[in-house]
Amino acid sequence: MDSIDTELADRIRDDIIHGVYGQGERLSEAQLCKTHNVSRTPVRLALRLLEREGVIRRGEGRGYLVRTPTVADILQAVQVRGHLESLAARLMAQSPGRDNVLPNLEAAIDEIDRLIKLGKMDDASLRLLQRQNAIFHKTILEGCGNDFVGFTCKQISHLPMLEAGSMVFDRQVLATDEGVERSLFRLQLGNSQHKVIFEAIQRGDAVRAEGMMREHSNTMVEYIEVFEKRNEELTVTDLISYSGIDVTTWAANDNKPE
């Protein structure tokens, strides 16, 4: 269970992302205490956490100023996560204990295949798909043997599309039968990449595991670039709407909404 200050940081961060507080706006401890009905101590702790994340910065004198994340920030962070996940796949393939995590990876792959075959793309199905995708990716990040890989990924996981296993779903596309078929085919391709990564890890082929994970992770970058071409004024809120995570809880840890 999250502490009060962590839950408060989640709420303040969510307000910043959704424009409740504007870029450069000063955050008042007194006002935050009143808004969230808490004492100053959890507010101060929450603000320090958000400062470490880069969502706010210290202003001149006392207080903090809002630094709203941009699409460019998210794009850069996605690229960083892709490199970290590629490294994790390589390290796992080299790990003598990789057989211990292979069953979890295989189970996630099989469950994604099962869900795809059902052919449903409603909210419940998307959350189930995303949960299994998160299991696959987190298993590799947390089991690669280098704690700093997972730790570094977690430092940027508060941003939309940056939680391990995040997926992208275009609601406009899903509104048509043809769009659903295209989306299911895309999921099949993604899970096929999972299978290649799994087999490379199983064989101990570190180069293959790293290369396929890099290609797999780069898909998120490609989607953001597609969305930018479609909408010249693409916002962070737009990116949240493309995510399979419910927009009111995207910042929660451990994929709670899935």
PDB file of C-alpha atoms in Angstrom:
ATOM      1  CA  MET A   1       0.000   0.000   0.000  1.00  0.00           C
ATOM      2  CA  ASP A   2       1.360   3.412  -0.971  1.00  0.00           C
ATOM      3  CA  SER A   3       2.130   5.995   1.696  1.00  0.00           C
ATOM      4  CA  ILE A   4       0.077   9.175   1.996  1.00  0.00           C
ATOM      5  CA  ASP A   5       2.821  11.315   0.442  1.00  0.00           C
ATOM      6  CA  THR A   6       3.213   8.923  -2.513  1.00  0.00           C
ATOM      7  CA  GLU A   7      -0.532   8.885  -3.171  1.00  0.00           C
ATOM      8  CA  LEU A   8      -0.578  12.674  -2.853  1.00  0.00           C
ATOM      9  CA  ALA A   9       2.297  12.978  -5.341  1.00  0.00           C
ATOM     10  CA  ASP A  10       0.293  10.822  -7.770  1.00  0.00           C
ATOM     11  CA  ARG A  11      -2.695  13.161  -7.484  1.00  0.00           C
ATOM     12  CA  ILE A  12      -0.670  16.349  -7.866  1.00  0.00           C
ATOM     13  CA  ARG A  13       1.234  14.879 -10.821  1.00  0.00           C
ATOM     14  CA  ASP A  14      -2.039  13.882 -12.463  1.00  0.00           C
ATOM     15  CA  ASP A  15      -3.353  17.442 -12.026  1.00  0.00           C
ATOM     16  CA  ILE A  16      -0.185  18.850 -13.606  1.00  0.00           C
ATOM     17  CA  ILE A  17      -0.394  16.539 -16.607  1.00  0.00           C
ATOM     18  CA  HIS A  18      -4.060  17.348 -17.183  1.00  0.00           C
ATOM     19  CA  GLY A  19      -3.552  21.106 -16.993  1.00  0.00           C
ATOM     20  CA  VAL A  20      -5.032  21.895 -13.585  1.00  0.00           C
ATOM     21  CA  TYR A  21      -1.757  23.694 -12.913  1.00  0.00           C
ATOM     22  CA  GLY A  22      -0.130  25.549 -15.773  1.00  0.00           C
ATOM     23  CA  GLN A  23       3.479  25.648 -16.907  1.00  0.00           C
ATOM     24  CA  GLY A  24       5.487  27.849 -14.509  1.00  0.00           C
ATOM     25  CA  GLU A  25       2.675  28.153 -11.985  1.00  0.00           C
ATOM     26  CA  ARG A  26       3.787  28.337  -8.362  1.00  0.00           C
ATOM     27  CA  LEU A  27       2.518  25.585  -6.091  1.00  0.00           C
ATOM     28  CA  SER A  28       1.452  26.744  -2.652  1.00  0.00           C
ATOM     29  CA  GLU A  29       1.869  24.307   0.226  1.00  0.00           C
ATOM     30  CA  ALA A  30      -1.060  25.925   2.024  1.00  0.00           C
ATOM     31  CA  GLN A  31      -3.357  25.592  -0.992  1.00  0.00           C
ATOM     32  CA  LEU A  32      -2.339  21.965  -1.584  1.00  0.00           C
ATOM     33  CA  CYS A  33      -3.052  21.193   2.085  1.00  0.00           C
ATOM     34  CA  LYS A  34      -6.516  22.701   1.701  1.00  0.00           C
ATOM     35  CA  THR A  35      -7.230  21.060  -1.668  1.00  0.00           C
ATOM     36  CA  HIS A  36      -6.238  17.575  -0.536  1.00  0.00           C
ATOM     37  CA  ASN A  37      -7.209  17.920   3.137  1.00  0.00           C
ATOM     38  CA  VAL A  38      -3.806  16.891   4.463  1.00  0.00           C
ATOM     39  CA  SER A  39      -1.140  18.377   6.718  1.00  0.00           C
ATOM     40  CA  ARG A  40       2.001  20.114   5.505  1.00  0.00           C
ATOM     41  CA  THR A  41       4.305  17.136   6.105  1.00  0.00           C
ATOM     42  CA  PRO A  42       2.914  14.829   3.348  1.00  0.00           C
ATOM     43  CA  VAL A  43       2.651  17.832   1.032  1.00  0.00           C
ATOM     44  CA  ARG A  44       6.323  18.659   1.497  1.00  0.00           C
ATOM     45  CA  LEU A  45       7.342  15.023   0.990  1.00  0.00           C
ATOM     46  CA  ALA A  46       5.177  14.765  -2.137  1.00  0.00           C
ATOM     47  CA  LEU A  47       6.697  17.945  -3.573  1.00  0.00           C
ATOM     48  CA  ARG A  48      10.218  16.636  -2.985  1.00  0.00           C
ATOM     49  CA  LEU A  49       9.308  13.434  -4.831  1.00  0.00           C
ATOM     50  CA  LEU A  50       7.887  15.401  -7.764  1.00  0.00           C
ATOM     51  CA  GLU A  51      11.014  17.568  -7.828  1.00  0.00           C
ATOM     52  CA  ARG A  52      13.181  14.449  -8.210  1.00  0.00           C
ATOM     53  CA  GLU A  53      10.969  13.365 -11.102  1.00  0.00           C
ATOM     54  CA  GLY A  54      11.406  16.757 -12.772  1.00  0.00           C
ATOM     55  CA  VAL A  55       7.670  17.545 -12.771  1.00  0.00           C
ATOM     56  CA  ILE A  56       8.299  20.616 -10.621  1.00  0.00           C
ATOM     57  CA  ARG A  57      11.364  22.718  -9.849  1.00  0.00           C
ATOM     58  CA  ARG A  58      12.359  25.044  -7.042  1.00  0.00           C
ATOM     59  CA  GLY A  59      11.514  28.642  -7.696  1.00  0.00           C
ATOM     60  CA  GLU A  60      13.399  31.685  -6.539  1.00  0.00           C
ATOM     61  CA  GLY A  61      12.992  31.905  -2.804  1.00  0.00           C
ATOM     62  CA  ARG A  62      10.516  29.434  -1.338  1.00  0.00           C
ATOM     63  CA  GLY A  63       8.106  27.198  -3.206  1.00  0.00           C
ATOM     64  CA  TYR A  64       8.039  25.168  -6.401  1.00  0.00           C
ATOM     65  CA  LEU A  65       7.170  25.950 -10.007  1.00  0.00           C
ATOM     66  CA  VAL A  66       5.323  23.563 -12.317  1.00  0.00           C
ATOM     67  CA  ARG A  67       7.294  22.004 -15.162  1.00  0.00           C
ATOM     68  CA  THR A  68       4.731  20.271 -17.351  1.00  0.00           C
ATOM     69  CA  PRO A  69       6.227  17.306 -19.276  1.00  0.00           C
ATOM     70  CA  THR A  70       6.113  17.713 -23.048  1.00  0.00           C
ATOM     71  CA  VAL A  71       5.689  15.226 -25.876  1.00  0.00           C
ATOM     72  CA  ALA A  72       9.396  15.685 -26.617  1.00  0.00           C
ATOM     73  CA  ASP A  73      10.220  14.731 -23.019  1.00  0.00           C
ATOM     74  CA  ILE A  74       8.181  11.551 -23.319  1.00  0.00           C
ATOM     75  CA  LEU A  75       9.728  10.666 -26.670  1.00  0.00           C
ATOM     76  CA  GLN A  76      13.224  11.000 -25.212  1.00  0.00           C
ATOM     77  CA  ALA A  77      12.265   8.942 -22.168  1.00  0.00           C
ATOM     78  CA  VAL A  78      10.801   6.191 -24.369  1.00  0.00           C
ATOM     79  CA  GLN A  79      14.094   6.003 -26.244  1.00  0.00           C
ATOM     80  CA  VAL A  80      15.983   5.650 -22.963  1.00  0.00           C
ATOM     81  CA  ARG A  81      13.649   2.912 -21.750  1.00  0.00           C
ATOM     82  CA  GLY A  82      14.103   1.055 -25.042  1.00  0.00           C
ATOM     83  CA  HIS A  83      17.867   0.941 -24.559  1.00  0.00           C
ATOM     84  CA  LEU A  84      17.468  -0.211 -20.955  1.00  0.00           C
ATOM     85  CA  GLU A  85      15.056  -2.975 -21.934  1.00  0.00           C
ATOM     86  CA  SER A  86      17.439  -4.095 -24.680  1.00  0.00           C
ATOM     87  CA  LEU A  87      20.261  -4.277 -22.152  1.00  0.00           C
ATOM     88  CA  ALA A  88      18.019  -6.218 -19.763  1.00  0.00           C
ATOM     89  CA  ALA A  89      17.190  -8.776 -22.468  1.00  0.00           C
ATOM     90  CA  ARG A  90      20.871  -9.192 -23.247  1.00  0.00           C
ATOM     91  CA  LEU A  91      21.782  -9.654 -19.591  1.00  0.00           C
ATOM     92  CA  MET A  92      18.996 -12.151 -19.035  1.00  0.00           C
ATOM     93  CA  ALA A  93      20.140 -14.228 -22.005  1.00  0.00           C
ATOM     94  CA  GLN A  94      23.599 -14.305 -20.431  1.00  0.00           C
ATOM     95  CA  SER A  95      22.299 -15.174 -16.965  1.00  0.00           C
ATOM     96  CA  PRO A  96      22.866 -18.749 -15.752  1.00  0.00           C
ATOM     97  CA  GLY A  97      19.595 -18.490 -13.813  1.00  0.00           C
ATOM     98  CA  ARG A  98      17.418 -17.559 -16.781  1.00  0.00           C
ATOM     99  CA  ASP A  99      15.572 -20.898 -16.679  1.00  0.00           C
ATOM    100  CA  ASN A 100      13.873 -19.726 -13.481  1.00  0.00           C
ATOM    101  CA  VAL A 101      11.987 -16.923 -15.271  1.00  0.00           C
ATOM    102  CA  LEU A 102      11.281 -18.622 -18.595  1.00  0.00           C
ATOM    103  CA  PRO A 103       7.949 -20.097 -17.367  1.00  0.00           C
ATOM    104  CA  ASN A 104       6.645 -16.605 -16.518  1.00  0.00           C
ATOM    105  CA  LEU A 105       7.636 -15.270 -19.934  1.00  0.00           C
ATOM    106  CA  GLU A 106       6.084 -18.222 -21.729  1.00  0.00           C
ATOM    107  CA  ALA A 107       2.851 -17.986 -19.720  1.00  0.00           C
ATOM    108  CA  ALA A 108       2.491 -14.292 -20.599  1.00  0.00           C
ATOM    109  CA  ILE A 109       3.061 -15.008 -24.292  1.00  0.00           C
ATOM    110  CA  ASP A 110       0.490 -17.820 -24.272  1.00  0.00           C
ATOM    111  CA  GLU A 111      -2.103 -15.685 -22.502  1.00  0.00           C
ATOM    112  CA  ILE A 112      -1.641 -12.833 -24.985  1.00  0.00           C
ATOM    113  CA  ASP A 113      -2.141 -15.330 -27.818  1.00  0.00           C
ATOM    114  CA  ARG A 114      -5.331 -16.572 -26.148  1.00  0.00           C
ATOM    115  CA  LEU A 115      -6.690 -13.047 -25.734  1.00  0.00           C
ATOM    116  CA  ILE A 116      -5.883 -12.154 -29.339  1.00  0.00           C
ATOM    117  CA  LYS A 117      -7.759 -15.224 -30.582  1.00  0.00           C
ATOM    118  CA  LEU A 118     -10.862 -14.081 -28.687  1.00  0.00           C
ATOM    119  CA  GLY A 119     -10.865 -11.072 -31.007  1.00  0.00           C
ATOM    120  CA  LYS A 120     -12.149  -8.596 -28.422  1.00  0.00           C
ATOM    121  CA  MET A 121     -10.806  -5.054 -28.072  1.00  0.00           C
ATOM    122  CA  ASP A 122     -13.084  -3.654 -25.361  1.00  0.00           C
ATOM    123  CA  ASP A 123     -11.644  -1.937 -22.280  1.00  0.00           C
ATOM    124  CA  ALA A 124     -11.618  -5.113 -20.188  1.00  0.00           C
ATOM    125  CA  SER A 125      -9.763  -7.030 -22.896  1.00  0.00           C
ATOM    126  CA  LEU A 126      -7.245  -4.227 -23.383  1.00  0.00           C
ATOM    127  CA  ARG A 127      -6.448  -4.206 -19.675  1.00  0.00           C
ATOM    128  CA  LEU A 128      -5.940  -7.979 -19.675  1.00  0.00           C
ATOM    129  CA  LEU A 129      -3.633  -7.691 -22.678  1.00  0.00           C
ATOM    130  CA  GLN A 130      -1.690  -4.904 -21.071  1.00  0.00           C
ATOM    131  CA  ARG A 131      -1.354  -6.829 -17.811  1.00  0.00           C
ATOM    132  CA  GLN A 132       0.280  -9.766 -19.609  1.00  0.00           C
ATOM    133  CA  ASN A 133       2.472  -7.427 -21.627  1.00  0.00           C
ATOM    134  CA  ALA A 134       3.596  -5.809 -18.370  1.00  0.00           C
ATOM    135  CA  ILE A 135       4.383  -9.223 -16.862  1.00  0.00           C
ATOM    136  CA  PHE A 136       6.569 -10.083 -19.850  1.00  0.00           C
ATOM    137  CA  HIS A 137       8.532  -6.832 -19.767  1.00  0.00           C
ATOM    138  CA  LYS A 138       8.818  -6.542 -15.984  1.00  0.00           C
ATOM    139  CA  THR A 139      10.009 -10.124 -15.704  1.00  0.00           C
ATOM    140  CA  ILE A 140      12.955  -9.258 -17.931  1.00  0.00           C
ATOM    141  CA  LEU A 141      13.689  -5.919 -16.275  1.00  0.00           C
ATOM    142  CA  GLU A 142      13.522  -7.297 -12.750  1.00  0.00           C
ATOM    143  CA  GLY A 143      15.249 -10.596 -13.486  1.00  0.00           C
ATOM    144  CA  CYS A 144      18.156  -9.467 -15.635  1.00  0.00           C
ATOM    145  CA  GLY A 145      20.551  -9.403 -12.694  1.00  0.00           C
ATOM    146  CA  ASN A 146      21.323  -5.668 -12.831  1.00  0.00           C
ATOM    147  CA  ASP A 147      19.224  -3.812 -10.278  1.00  0.00           C
ATOM    148  CA  PHE A 148      20.117  -0.423 -11.753  1.00  0.00           C
ATOM    149  CA  VAL A 149      18.335  -1.244 -15.021  1.00  0.00           C
ATOM    150  CA  GLY A 150      14.967  -1.709 -13.342  1.00  0.00           C
ATOM    151  CA  PHE A 151      15.650   1.159 -10.927  1.00  0.00           C
ATOM    152  CA  THR A 152      16.380   3.587 -13.748  1.00  0.00           C
ATOM    153  CA  CYS A 153      13.266   2.523 -15.657  1.00  0.00           C
ATOM    154  CA  LYS A 154      11.197   3.122 -12.545  1.00  0.00           C
ATOM    155  CA  GLN A 155      12.495   6.690 -12.274  1.00  0.00           C
ATOM    156  CA  ILE A 156      10.739   7.582 -15.542  1.00  0.00           C
ATOM    157  CA  SER A 157       7.725   5.293 -15.165  1.00  0.00           C
ATOM    158  CA  HIS A 158       5.560   8.171 -13.868  1.00  0.00           C
ATOM    159  CA  LEU A 159       5.304   9.548 -17.413  1.00  0.00           C
ATOM    160  CA  PRO A 160       2.547   8.408 -19.806  1.00  0.00           C
ATOM    161  CA  MET A 161       3.592   5.407 -21.926  1.00  0.00           C
ATOM    162  CA  LEU A 162       6.673   4.839 -19.751  1.00  0.00           C
ATOM    163  CA  GLU A 163       5.379   2.211 -17.319  1.00  0.00           C
ATOM    164  CA  ALA A 164       6.945  -1.136 -18.211  1.00  0.00           C
ATOM    165  CA  GLY A 165       4.625  -2.964 -20.582  1.00  0.00           C
ATOM    166  CA  SER A 166       2.632   0.106 -21.618  1.00  0.00           C
ATOM    167  CA  MET A 167       0.699  -0.386 -24.836  1.00  0.00           C
ATOM    168  CA  VAL A 168      -0.862   2.011 -27.353  1.00  0.00           C
ATOM    169  CA  PHE A 169      -4.439   1.751 -28.581  1.00  0.00           C
ATOM    170  CA  ASP A 170      -5.937   4.238 -31.035  1.00  0.00           C
ATOM    171  CA  ARG A 171      -9.590   4.715 -30.092  1.00  0.00           C
ATOM    172  CA  GLN A 172     -10.398   6.089 -33.548  1.00  0.00           C
ATOM    173  CA  VAL A 173      -9.071   2.920 -35.155  1.00  0.00           C
ATOM    174  CA  LEU A 174     -10.888   0.655 -32.690  1.00  0.00           C
ATOM    175  CA  ALA A 175     -14.204   2.305 -33.580  1.00  0.00           C
ATOM    176  CA  THR A 176     -14.423   0.263 -36.813  1.00  0.00           C
ATOM    177  CA  ASP A 177     -14.376  -3.486 -37.501  1.00  0.00           C
ATOM    178  CA  GLU A 178     -11.514  -3.002 -39.930  1.00  0.00           C
ATOM    179  CA  GLY A 179      -9.610  -1.081 -37.288  1.00  0.00           C
ATOM    180  CA  VAL A 180     -10.116  -3.847 -34.744  1.00  0.00           C
ATOM    181  CA  GLU A 181      -8.736  -6.392 -37.219  1.00  0.00           C
ATOM    182  CA  ARG A 182      -5.699  -4.201 -37.884  1.00  0.00           C
ATOM    183  CA  SER A 183      -5.121  -3.758 -34.165  1.00  0.00           C
ATOM    184  CA  LEU A 184      -5.359  -7.501 -33.522  1.00  0.00           C
ATOM    185  CA  PHE A 185      -2.844  -8.104 -36.309  1.00  0.00           C
ATOM    186  CA  ARG A 186      -0.528  -5.532 -34.731  1.00  0.00           C
ATOM    187  CA  LEU A 187      -0.802  -7.356 -31.418  1.00  0.00           C
ATOM    188  CA  GLN A 188       0.061 -10.620 -33.153  1.00  0.00           C
ATOM    189  CA  LEU A 189       3.200  -9.044 -34.575  1.00  0.00           C
ATOM    190  CA  GLY A 190       4.170  -7.700 -31.164  1.00  0.00           C
ATOM    191  CA  ASN A 191       3.670 -11.079 -29.523  1.00  0.00           C
ATOM    192  CA  SER A 192       5.675 -12.714 -32.304  1.00  0.00           C
ATOM    193  CA  GLN A 193       8.539 -10.449 -31.272  1.00  0.00           C
ATOM    194  CA  HIS A 194       8.005 -11.599 -27.679  1.00  0.00           C
ATOM    195  CA  LYS A 195       8.420 -15.183 -28.884  1.00  0.00           C
ATOM    196  CA  VAL A 196      11.691 -14.356 -30.660  1.00  0.00           C
ATOM    197  CA  ILE A 197      12.994 -12.631 -27.524  1.00  0.00           C
ATOM    198  CA  PHE A 198      11.930 -15.607 -25.398  1.00  0.00           C
ATOM    199  CA  GLU A 199      13.630 -18.114 -27.683  1.00  0.00           C
ATOM    200  CA  ALA A 200      16.813 -16.033 -27.792  1.00  0.00           C
ATOM    201  CA  ILE A 201      16.917 -15.837 -23.992  1.00  0.00           C
ATOM    202  CA  GLN A 202      16.208 -19.550 -23.741  1.00  0.00           C
ATOM    203  CA  ARG A 203      19.130 -20.358 -26.086  1.00  0.00           C
ATOM    204  CA  GLY A 204      21.418 -17.861 -24.420  1.00  0.00           C
ATOM    205  CA  ASP A 205      21.680 -15.791 -27.605  1.00  0.00           C
ATOM    206  CA  ALA A 206      22.373 -12.393 -26.041  1.00  0.00           C
ATOM    207  CA  VAL A 207      22.880 -10.536 -29.319  1.00  0.00           C
ATOM    208  CA  ARG A 208      19.573 -11.758 -30.762  1.00  0.00           C
ATOM    209  CA  ALA A 209      17.670 -11.027 -27.557  1.00  0.00           C
ATOM    210  CA  GLU A 210      19.076  -7.487 -27.371  1.00  0.00           C
ATOM    211  CA  GLY A 211      18.455  -6.726 -31.045  1.00  0.00           C
ATOM    212  CA  MET A 212      14.857  -7.936 -31.085  1.00  0.00           C
ATOM    213  CA  MET A 213      14.025  -6.141 -27.841  1.00  0.00           C
ATOM    214  CA  ARG A 214      15.434  -2.932 -29.317  1.00  0.00           C
ATOM    215  CA  GLU A 215      13.243  -3.344 -32.390  1.00  0.00           C
ATOM    216  CA  HIS A 216      10.247  -4.196 -30.216  1.00  0.00           C
ATOM    217  CA  SER A 217      10.737  -1.192 -27.905  1.00  0.00           C
ATOM    218  CA  ASN A 218      11.210   1.199 -30.817  1.00  0.00           C
ATOM    219  CA  THR A 219       7.591   0.578 -31.839  1.00  0.00           C
ATOM    220  CA  MET A 220       6.434   3.053 -29.193  1.00  0.00           C
ATOM    221  CA  VAL A 221       8.638   5.757 -30.710  1.00  0.00           C
ATOM    222  CA  GLU A 222       7.154   5.051 -34.127  1.00  0.00           C
ATOM    223  CA  TYR A 223       3.610   5.398 -32.810  1.00  0.00           C
ATOM    224  CA  ILE A 224       4.331   8.746 -31.180  1.00  0.00           C
ATOM    225  CA  GLU A 225       5.832   9.982 -34.441  1.00  0.00           C
ATOM    226  CA  VAL A 226       2.695   8.815 -36.302  1.00  0.00           C
ATOM    227  CA  PHE A 227       0.489  10.670 -33.823  1.00  0.00           C
ATOM    228  CA  GLU A 228       2.612  13.810 -34.264  1.00  0.00           C
ATOM    229  CA  LYS A 229       2.112  13.687 -38.036  1.00  0.00           C
ATOM    230  CA  ARG A 230      -1.634  13.284 -37.538  1.00  0.00           C
ATOM    231  CA  ASN A 231      -1.904  16.114 -35.017  1.00  0.00           C
ATOM    232  CA  GLU A 232       0.517  19.037 -35.240  1.00  0.00           C
ATOM    233  CA  GLU A 233      -0.468  20.141 -31.714  1.00  0.00           C
ATOM    234  CA  LEU A 234      -0.129  16.731 -30.076  1.00  0.00           C
ATOM    235  CA  THR A 235      -0.243  17.037 -26.286  1.00  0.00           C
ATOM    236  CA  VAL A 236       0.677  14.807 -23.374  1.00  0.00           C
ATOM    237  CA  THR A 237      -3.041  14.415 -22.669  1.00  0.00           C
ATOM    238  CA  ASP A 238      -3.438  13.083 -26.217  1.00  0.00           C
ATOM    239  CA  LEU A 239      -0.737  10.502 -25.538  1.00  0.00           C
ATOM    240  CA  ILE A 240      -2.520   9.442 -22.358  1.00  0.00           C
ATOM    241  CA  SER A 241      -5.690   8.902 -24.378  1.00  0.00           C
ATOM    242  CA  TYR A 242      -3.783   6.554 -26.697  1.00  0.00           C
ATOM    243  CA  SER A 243      -2.633   4.461 -23.750  1.00  0.00           C
ATOM    244  CA  GLY A 244      -4.377   1.315 -22.612  1.00  0.00           C
ATOM    245  CA  ILE A 245      -4.125   2.570 -19.031  1.00  0.00           C
ATOM    246  CA  ASP A 246      -7.129   4.402 -17.626  1.00  0.00           C
ATOM    247  CA  VAL A 247      -6.329   8.123 -17.679  1.00  0.00           C
ATOM    248  CA  THR A 248      -7.266   8.643 -14.044  1.00  0.00           C
ATOM    249  CA  THR A 249      -4.778   6.068 -12.771  1.00  0.00           C
ATOM    250  CA  TRP A 250      -1.954   5.998 -15.316  1.00  0.00           C
ATOM    251  CA  ALA A 251       0.611   7.138 -12.785  1.00  0.00           C
ATOM    252  CA  ALA A 252      -0.095   4.372 -10.267  1.00  0.00           C
ATOM    253  CA  ASN A 253       2.628   1.828  -9.627  1.00  0.00           C
ATOM    254  CA  ASP A 254       2.536  -1.855 -10.510  1.00  0.00           C
ATOM    255  CA  ASN A 255      -0.095  -1.530 -13.232  1.00  0.00           C
ATOM    256  CA  LYS A 256      -3.032  -1.272 -10.809  1.00  0.00           C
ATOM    257  CA  PRO A 257      -5.640  -0.576 -13.493  1.00  0.00           C
ATOM    258  CA  GLU A 258      -4.795  -3.700 -15.500  1.00  0.00           C
TER     259      GLU A 258
END
